[in-house]
PDB file of C-alpha atoms in Angstrom:
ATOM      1  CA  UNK A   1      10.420 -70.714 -39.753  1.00 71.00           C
ATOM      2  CA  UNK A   2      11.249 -73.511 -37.733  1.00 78.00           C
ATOM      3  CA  UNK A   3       8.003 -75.525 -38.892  1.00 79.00           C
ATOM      4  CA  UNK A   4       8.709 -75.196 -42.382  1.00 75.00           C
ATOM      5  CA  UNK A   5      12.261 -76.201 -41.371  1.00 73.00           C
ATOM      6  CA  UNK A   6      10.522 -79.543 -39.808  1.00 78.00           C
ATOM      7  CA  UNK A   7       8.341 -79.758 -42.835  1.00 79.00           C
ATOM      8  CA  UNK A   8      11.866 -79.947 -45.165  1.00 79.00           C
ATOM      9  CA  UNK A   9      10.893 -76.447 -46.509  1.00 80.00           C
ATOM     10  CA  UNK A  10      14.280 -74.973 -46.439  1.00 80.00           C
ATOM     11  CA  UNK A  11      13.544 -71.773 -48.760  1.00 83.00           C
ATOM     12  CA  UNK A  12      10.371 -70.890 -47.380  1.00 81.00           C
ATOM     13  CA  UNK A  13      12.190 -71.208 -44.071  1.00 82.00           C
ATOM     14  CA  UNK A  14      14.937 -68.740 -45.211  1.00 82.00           C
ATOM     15  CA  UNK A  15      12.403 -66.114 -46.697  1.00 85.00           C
ATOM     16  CA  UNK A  16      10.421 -66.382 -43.359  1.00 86.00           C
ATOM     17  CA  UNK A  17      13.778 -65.457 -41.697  1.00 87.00           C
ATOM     18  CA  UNK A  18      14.421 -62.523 -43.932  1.00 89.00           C
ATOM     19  CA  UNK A  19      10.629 -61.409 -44.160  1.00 91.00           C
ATOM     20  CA  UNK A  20      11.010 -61.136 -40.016  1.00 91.00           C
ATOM     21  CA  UNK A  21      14.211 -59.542 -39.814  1.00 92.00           C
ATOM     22  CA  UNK A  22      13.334 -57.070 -42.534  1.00 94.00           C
ATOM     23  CA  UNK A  23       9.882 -56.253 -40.591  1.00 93.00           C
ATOM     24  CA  UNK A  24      12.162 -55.781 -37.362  1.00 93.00           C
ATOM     25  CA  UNK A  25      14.542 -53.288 -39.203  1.00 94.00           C
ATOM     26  CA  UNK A  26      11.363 -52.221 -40.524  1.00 94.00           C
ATOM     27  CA  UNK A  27       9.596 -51.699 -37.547  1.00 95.00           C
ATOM     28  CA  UNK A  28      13.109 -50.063 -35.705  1.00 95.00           C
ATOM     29  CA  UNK A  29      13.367 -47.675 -38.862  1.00 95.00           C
ATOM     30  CA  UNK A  30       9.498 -45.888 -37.947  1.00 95.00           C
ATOM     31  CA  UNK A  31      10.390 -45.919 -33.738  1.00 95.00           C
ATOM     32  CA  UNK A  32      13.436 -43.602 -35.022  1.00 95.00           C
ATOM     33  CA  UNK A  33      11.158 -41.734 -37.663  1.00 95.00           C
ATOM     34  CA  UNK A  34       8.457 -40.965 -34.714  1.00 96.00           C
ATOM     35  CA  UNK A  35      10.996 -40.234 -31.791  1.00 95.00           C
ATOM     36  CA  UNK A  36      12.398 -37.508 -34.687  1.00 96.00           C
ATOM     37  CA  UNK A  37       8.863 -36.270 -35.201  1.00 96.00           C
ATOM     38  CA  UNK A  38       8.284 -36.027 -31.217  1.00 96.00           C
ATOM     39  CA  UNK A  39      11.779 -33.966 -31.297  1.00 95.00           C
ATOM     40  CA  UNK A  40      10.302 -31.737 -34.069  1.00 96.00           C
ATOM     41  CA  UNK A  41       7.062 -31.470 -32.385  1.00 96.00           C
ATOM     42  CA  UNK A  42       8.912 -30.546 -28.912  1.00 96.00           C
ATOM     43  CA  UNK A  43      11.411 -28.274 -30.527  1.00 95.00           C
ATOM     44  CA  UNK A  44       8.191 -26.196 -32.649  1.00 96.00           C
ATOM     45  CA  UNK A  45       6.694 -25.855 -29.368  1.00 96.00           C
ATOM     46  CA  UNK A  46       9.289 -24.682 -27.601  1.00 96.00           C
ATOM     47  CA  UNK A  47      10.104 -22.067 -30.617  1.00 96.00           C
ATOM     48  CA  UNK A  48       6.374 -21.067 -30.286  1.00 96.00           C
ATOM     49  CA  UNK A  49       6.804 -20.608 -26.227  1.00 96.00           C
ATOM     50  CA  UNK A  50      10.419 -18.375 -27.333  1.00 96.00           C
ATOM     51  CA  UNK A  51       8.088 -16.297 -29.489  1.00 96.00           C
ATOM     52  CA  UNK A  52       5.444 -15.046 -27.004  1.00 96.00           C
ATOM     53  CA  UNK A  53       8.100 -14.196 -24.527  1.00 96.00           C
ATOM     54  CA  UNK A  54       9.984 -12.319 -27.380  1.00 96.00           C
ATOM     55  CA  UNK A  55       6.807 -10.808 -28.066  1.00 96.00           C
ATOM     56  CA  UNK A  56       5.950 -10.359 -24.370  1.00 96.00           C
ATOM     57  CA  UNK A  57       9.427  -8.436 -23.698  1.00 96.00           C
ATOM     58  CA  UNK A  58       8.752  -6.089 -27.072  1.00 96.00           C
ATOM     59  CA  UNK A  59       5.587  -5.116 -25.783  1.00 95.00           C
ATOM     60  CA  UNK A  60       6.803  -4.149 -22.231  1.00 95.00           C
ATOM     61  CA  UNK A  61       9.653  -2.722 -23.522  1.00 95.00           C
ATOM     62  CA  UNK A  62       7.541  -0.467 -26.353  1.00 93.00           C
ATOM     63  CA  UNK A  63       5.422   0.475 -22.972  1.00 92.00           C
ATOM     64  CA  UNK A  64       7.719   1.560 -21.181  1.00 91.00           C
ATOM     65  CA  UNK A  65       9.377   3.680 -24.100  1.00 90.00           C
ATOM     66  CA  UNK A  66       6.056   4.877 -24.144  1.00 88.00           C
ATOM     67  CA  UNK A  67       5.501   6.106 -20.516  1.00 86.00           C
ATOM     68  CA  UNK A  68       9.091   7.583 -20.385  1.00 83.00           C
ATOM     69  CA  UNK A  69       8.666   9.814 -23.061  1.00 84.00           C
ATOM     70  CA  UNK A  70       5.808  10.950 -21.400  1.00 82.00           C
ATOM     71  CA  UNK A  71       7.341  11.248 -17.861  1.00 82.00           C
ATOM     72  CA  UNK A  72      11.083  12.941 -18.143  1.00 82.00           C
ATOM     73  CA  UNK A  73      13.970  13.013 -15.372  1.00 83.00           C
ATOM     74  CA  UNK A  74      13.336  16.542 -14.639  1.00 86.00           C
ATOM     75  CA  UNK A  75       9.954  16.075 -13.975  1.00 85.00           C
ATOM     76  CA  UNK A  76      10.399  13.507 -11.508  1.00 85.00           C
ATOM     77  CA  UNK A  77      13.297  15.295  -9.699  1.00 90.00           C
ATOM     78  CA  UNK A  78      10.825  18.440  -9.585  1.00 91.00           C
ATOM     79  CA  UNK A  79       8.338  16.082  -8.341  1.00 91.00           C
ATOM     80  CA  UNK A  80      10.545  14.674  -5.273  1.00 93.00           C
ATOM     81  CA  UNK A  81      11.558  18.500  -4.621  1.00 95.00           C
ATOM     82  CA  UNK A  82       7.709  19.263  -4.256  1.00 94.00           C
ATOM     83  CA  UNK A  83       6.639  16.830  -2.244  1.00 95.00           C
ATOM     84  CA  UNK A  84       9.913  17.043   0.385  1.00 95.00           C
ATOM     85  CA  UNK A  85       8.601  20.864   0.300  1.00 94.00           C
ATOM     86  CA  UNK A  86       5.222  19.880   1.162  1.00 95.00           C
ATOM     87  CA  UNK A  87       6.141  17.482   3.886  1.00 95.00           C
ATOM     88  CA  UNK A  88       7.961  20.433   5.452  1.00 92.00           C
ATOM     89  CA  UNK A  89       5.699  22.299   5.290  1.00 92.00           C
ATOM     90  CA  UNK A  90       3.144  19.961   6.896  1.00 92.00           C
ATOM     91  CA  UNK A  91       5.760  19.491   9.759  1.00 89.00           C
ATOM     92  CA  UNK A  92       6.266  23.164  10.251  1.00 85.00           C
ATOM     93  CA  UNK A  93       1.950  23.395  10.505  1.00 84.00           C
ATOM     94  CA  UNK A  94       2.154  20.096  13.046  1.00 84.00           C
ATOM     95  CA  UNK A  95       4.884  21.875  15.578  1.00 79.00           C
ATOM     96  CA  UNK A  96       2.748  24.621  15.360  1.00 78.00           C
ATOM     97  CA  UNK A  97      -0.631  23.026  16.205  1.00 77.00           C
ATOM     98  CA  UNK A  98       1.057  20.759  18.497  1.00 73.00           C
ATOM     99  CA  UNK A  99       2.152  24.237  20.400  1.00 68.00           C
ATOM    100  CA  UNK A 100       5.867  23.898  19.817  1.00 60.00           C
ATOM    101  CA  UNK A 101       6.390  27.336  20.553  1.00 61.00           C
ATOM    102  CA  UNK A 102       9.607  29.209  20.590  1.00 65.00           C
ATOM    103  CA  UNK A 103      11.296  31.452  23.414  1.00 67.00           C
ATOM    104  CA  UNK A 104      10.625  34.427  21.415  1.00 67.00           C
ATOM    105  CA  UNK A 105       7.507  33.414  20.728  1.00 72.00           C
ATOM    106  CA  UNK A 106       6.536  33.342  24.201  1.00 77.00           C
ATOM    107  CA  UNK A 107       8.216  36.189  25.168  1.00 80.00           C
ATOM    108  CA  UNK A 108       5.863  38.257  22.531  1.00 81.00           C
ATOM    109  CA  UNK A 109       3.261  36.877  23.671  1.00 82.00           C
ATOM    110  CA  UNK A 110       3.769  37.879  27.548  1.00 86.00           C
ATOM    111  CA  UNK A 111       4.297  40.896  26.166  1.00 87.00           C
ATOM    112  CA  UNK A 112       1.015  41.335  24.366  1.00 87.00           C
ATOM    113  CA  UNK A 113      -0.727  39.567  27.791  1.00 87.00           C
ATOM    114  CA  UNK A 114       0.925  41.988  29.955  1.00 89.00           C
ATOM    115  CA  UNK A 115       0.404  44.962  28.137  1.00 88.00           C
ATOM    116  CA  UNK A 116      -3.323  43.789  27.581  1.00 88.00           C
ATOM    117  CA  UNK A 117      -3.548  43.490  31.276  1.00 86.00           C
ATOM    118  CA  UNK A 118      -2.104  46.991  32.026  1.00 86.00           C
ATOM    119  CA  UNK A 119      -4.878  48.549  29.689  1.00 86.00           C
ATOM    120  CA  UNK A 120      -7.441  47.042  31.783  1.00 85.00           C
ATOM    121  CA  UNK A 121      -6.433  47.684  35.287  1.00 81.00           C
ATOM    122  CA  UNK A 122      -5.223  44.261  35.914  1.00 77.00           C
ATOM    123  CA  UNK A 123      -2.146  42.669  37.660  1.00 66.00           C
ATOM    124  CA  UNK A 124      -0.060  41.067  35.042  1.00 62.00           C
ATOM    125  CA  UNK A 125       0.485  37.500  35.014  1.00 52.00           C
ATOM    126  CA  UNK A 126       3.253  35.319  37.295  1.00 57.00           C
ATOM    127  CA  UNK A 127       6.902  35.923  36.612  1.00 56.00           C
ATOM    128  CA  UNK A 128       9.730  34.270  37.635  1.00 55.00           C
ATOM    129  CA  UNK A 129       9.452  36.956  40.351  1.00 55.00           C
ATOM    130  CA  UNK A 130       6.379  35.478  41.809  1.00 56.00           C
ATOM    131  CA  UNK A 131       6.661  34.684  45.495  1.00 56.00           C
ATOM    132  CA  UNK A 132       5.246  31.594  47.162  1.00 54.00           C
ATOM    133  CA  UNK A 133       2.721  33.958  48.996  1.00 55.00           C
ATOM    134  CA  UNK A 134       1.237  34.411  45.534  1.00 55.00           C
ATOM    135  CA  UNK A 135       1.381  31.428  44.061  1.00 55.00           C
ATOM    136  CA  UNK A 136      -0.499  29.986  47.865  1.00 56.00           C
ATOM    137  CA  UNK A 137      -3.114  32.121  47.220  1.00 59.00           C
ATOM    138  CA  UNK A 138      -3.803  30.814  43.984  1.00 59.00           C
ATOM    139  CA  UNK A 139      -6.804  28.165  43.818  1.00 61.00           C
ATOM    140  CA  UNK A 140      -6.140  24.367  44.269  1.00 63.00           C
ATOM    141  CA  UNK A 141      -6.217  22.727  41.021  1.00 59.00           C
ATOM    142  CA  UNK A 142      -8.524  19.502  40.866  1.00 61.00           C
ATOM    143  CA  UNK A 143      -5.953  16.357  41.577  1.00 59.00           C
ATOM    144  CA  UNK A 144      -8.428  14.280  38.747  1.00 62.00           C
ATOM    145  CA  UNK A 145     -10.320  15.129  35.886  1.00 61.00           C
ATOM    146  CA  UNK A 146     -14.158  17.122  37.432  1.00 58.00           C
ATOM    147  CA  UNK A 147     -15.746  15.445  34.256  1.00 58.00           C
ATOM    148  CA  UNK A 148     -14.675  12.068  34.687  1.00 56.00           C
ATOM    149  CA  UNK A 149     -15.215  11.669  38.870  1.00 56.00           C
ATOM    150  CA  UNK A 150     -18.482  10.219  39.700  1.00 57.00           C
ATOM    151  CA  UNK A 151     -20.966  12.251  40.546  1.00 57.00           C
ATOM    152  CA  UNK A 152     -22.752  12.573  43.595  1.00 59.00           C
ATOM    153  CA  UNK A 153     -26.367  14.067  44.779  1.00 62.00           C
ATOM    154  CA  UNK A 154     -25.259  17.405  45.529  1.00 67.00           C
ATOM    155  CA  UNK A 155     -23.526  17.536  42.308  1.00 68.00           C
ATOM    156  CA  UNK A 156     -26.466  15.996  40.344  1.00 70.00           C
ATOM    157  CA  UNK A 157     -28.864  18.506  41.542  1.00 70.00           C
ATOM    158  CA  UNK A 158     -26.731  21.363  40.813  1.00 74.00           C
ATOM    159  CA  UNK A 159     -26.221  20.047  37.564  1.00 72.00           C
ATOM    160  CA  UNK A 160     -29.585  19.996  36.724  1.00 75.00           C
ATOM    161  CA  UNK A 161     -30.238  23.299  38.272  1.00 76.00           C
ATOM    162  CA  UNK A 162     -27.455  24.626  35.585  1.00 74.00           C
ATOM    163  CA  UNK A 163     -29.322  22.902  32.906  1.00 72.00           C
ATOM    164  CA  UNK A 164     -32.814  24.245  33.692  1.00 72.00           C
ATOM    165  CA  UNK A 165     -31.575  27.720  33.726  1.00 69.00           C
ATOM    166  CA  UNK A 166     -29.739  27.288  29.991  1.00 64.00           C
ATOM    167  CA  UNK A 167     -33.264  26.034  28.913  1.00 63.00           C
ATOM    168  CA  UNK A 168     -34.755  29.136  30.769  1.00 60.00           C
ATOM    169  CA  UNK A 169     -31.903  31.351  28.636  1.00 58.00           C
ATOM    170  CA  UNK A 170     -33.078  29.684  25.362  1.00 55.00           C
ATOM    171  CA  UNK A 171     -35.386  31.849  23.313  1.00 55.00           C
ATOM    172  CA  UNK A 172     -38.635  30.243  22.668  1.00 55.00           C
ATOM    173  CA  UNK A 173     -38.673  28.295  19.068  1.00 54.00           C
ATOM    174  CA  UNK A 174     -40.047  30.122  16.472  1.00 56.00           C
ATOM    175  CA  UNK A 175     -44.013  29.622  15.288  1.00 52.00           C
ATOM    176  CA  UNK A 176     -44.076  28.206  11.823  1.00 46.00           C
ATOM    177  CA  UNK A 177     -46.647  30.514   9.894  1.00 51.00           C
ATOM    178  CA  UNK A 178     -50.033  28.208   9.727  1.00 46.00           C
TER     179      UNK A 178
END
């Protein structure tokens, strides 16, 4: 514009004004056309991402509809009631196997020993009425474990006298027919 204004070319200097001020407006009016289409764009997305979680959250929920029909209140309470039962039980078998056992229990069983003993001839076993002269004659018990002290020559050749007569007590294996 401002050459055709040097050039005396007033009108074509005004149009060239107006031409570039309308392209501007122009040109501002499409920026504000695309930012709208990016807020569409954004806003379609966003609807889409609202969707699958709505979908997502209908699907879990029908599953779970699902699997509680299928599994009821009652039949998880009976559930709990059985397995507390069972873990009872398995404590009650672990006392037992553990040899937990009660003052009646031992008393019956005395009982039995004694009465056991008295059928054979025997002398029944130590009561609180033991006396020190029978508990000093009773053998010394080992102070460690026999199995786990090392072993020395006597010992070794005893052992393997011990072994050589469990061979000699073994019956011969039997001839497979030829």
């Amino acid at each position: 514009a401002a050459a055709l204004l040097k050039e005396g070319k007033k009108e074509k200097a005004l149009l060239a004004l107006k031409k570039r001020k309308m392209q501007g407006k122009l040109i501002e009016k499409t920026d504000e056309q695309m930012l709208r289409m990016e807020e569409m764009v954004s806003g379609v997305e966003a609807a889409q991402r609202e969707k699958m979680v709505f979908e997502a959250m209908r699907v879990g929920t029908d599953a779970l509809k699902e699997m509680q029909k299928e599994t009821s209140l009652e039949a998880v309470e009976q559930l709990m009631q059985d397995t507390q039962e069972a873990m009872d039980y398995q404590k009650e078998v672990e006392s037992l196997l553990a040899g937990q056992i009660t003052d009646l229990d031992e008393a019956a069983m005395e009982s039995e020993l004694d009465a056991m003993a008295a059928a054979m001839g025997m002398a029944t076993t130590p009561t609180a009425n033991t006396t020190a002269a029978d508990i000093s004659n009773a053998p010394d018990v080992p102070a460690t474990d026999p199995k786990l002290a090392p072993i020395t020559g006597q010992q070794e050749a005893q052992k393997e006298e011990e072994e050589e007569e469990d061979e000699d007590m073994m019956p011969p294996p039997e001839m497979a027919p030829a």
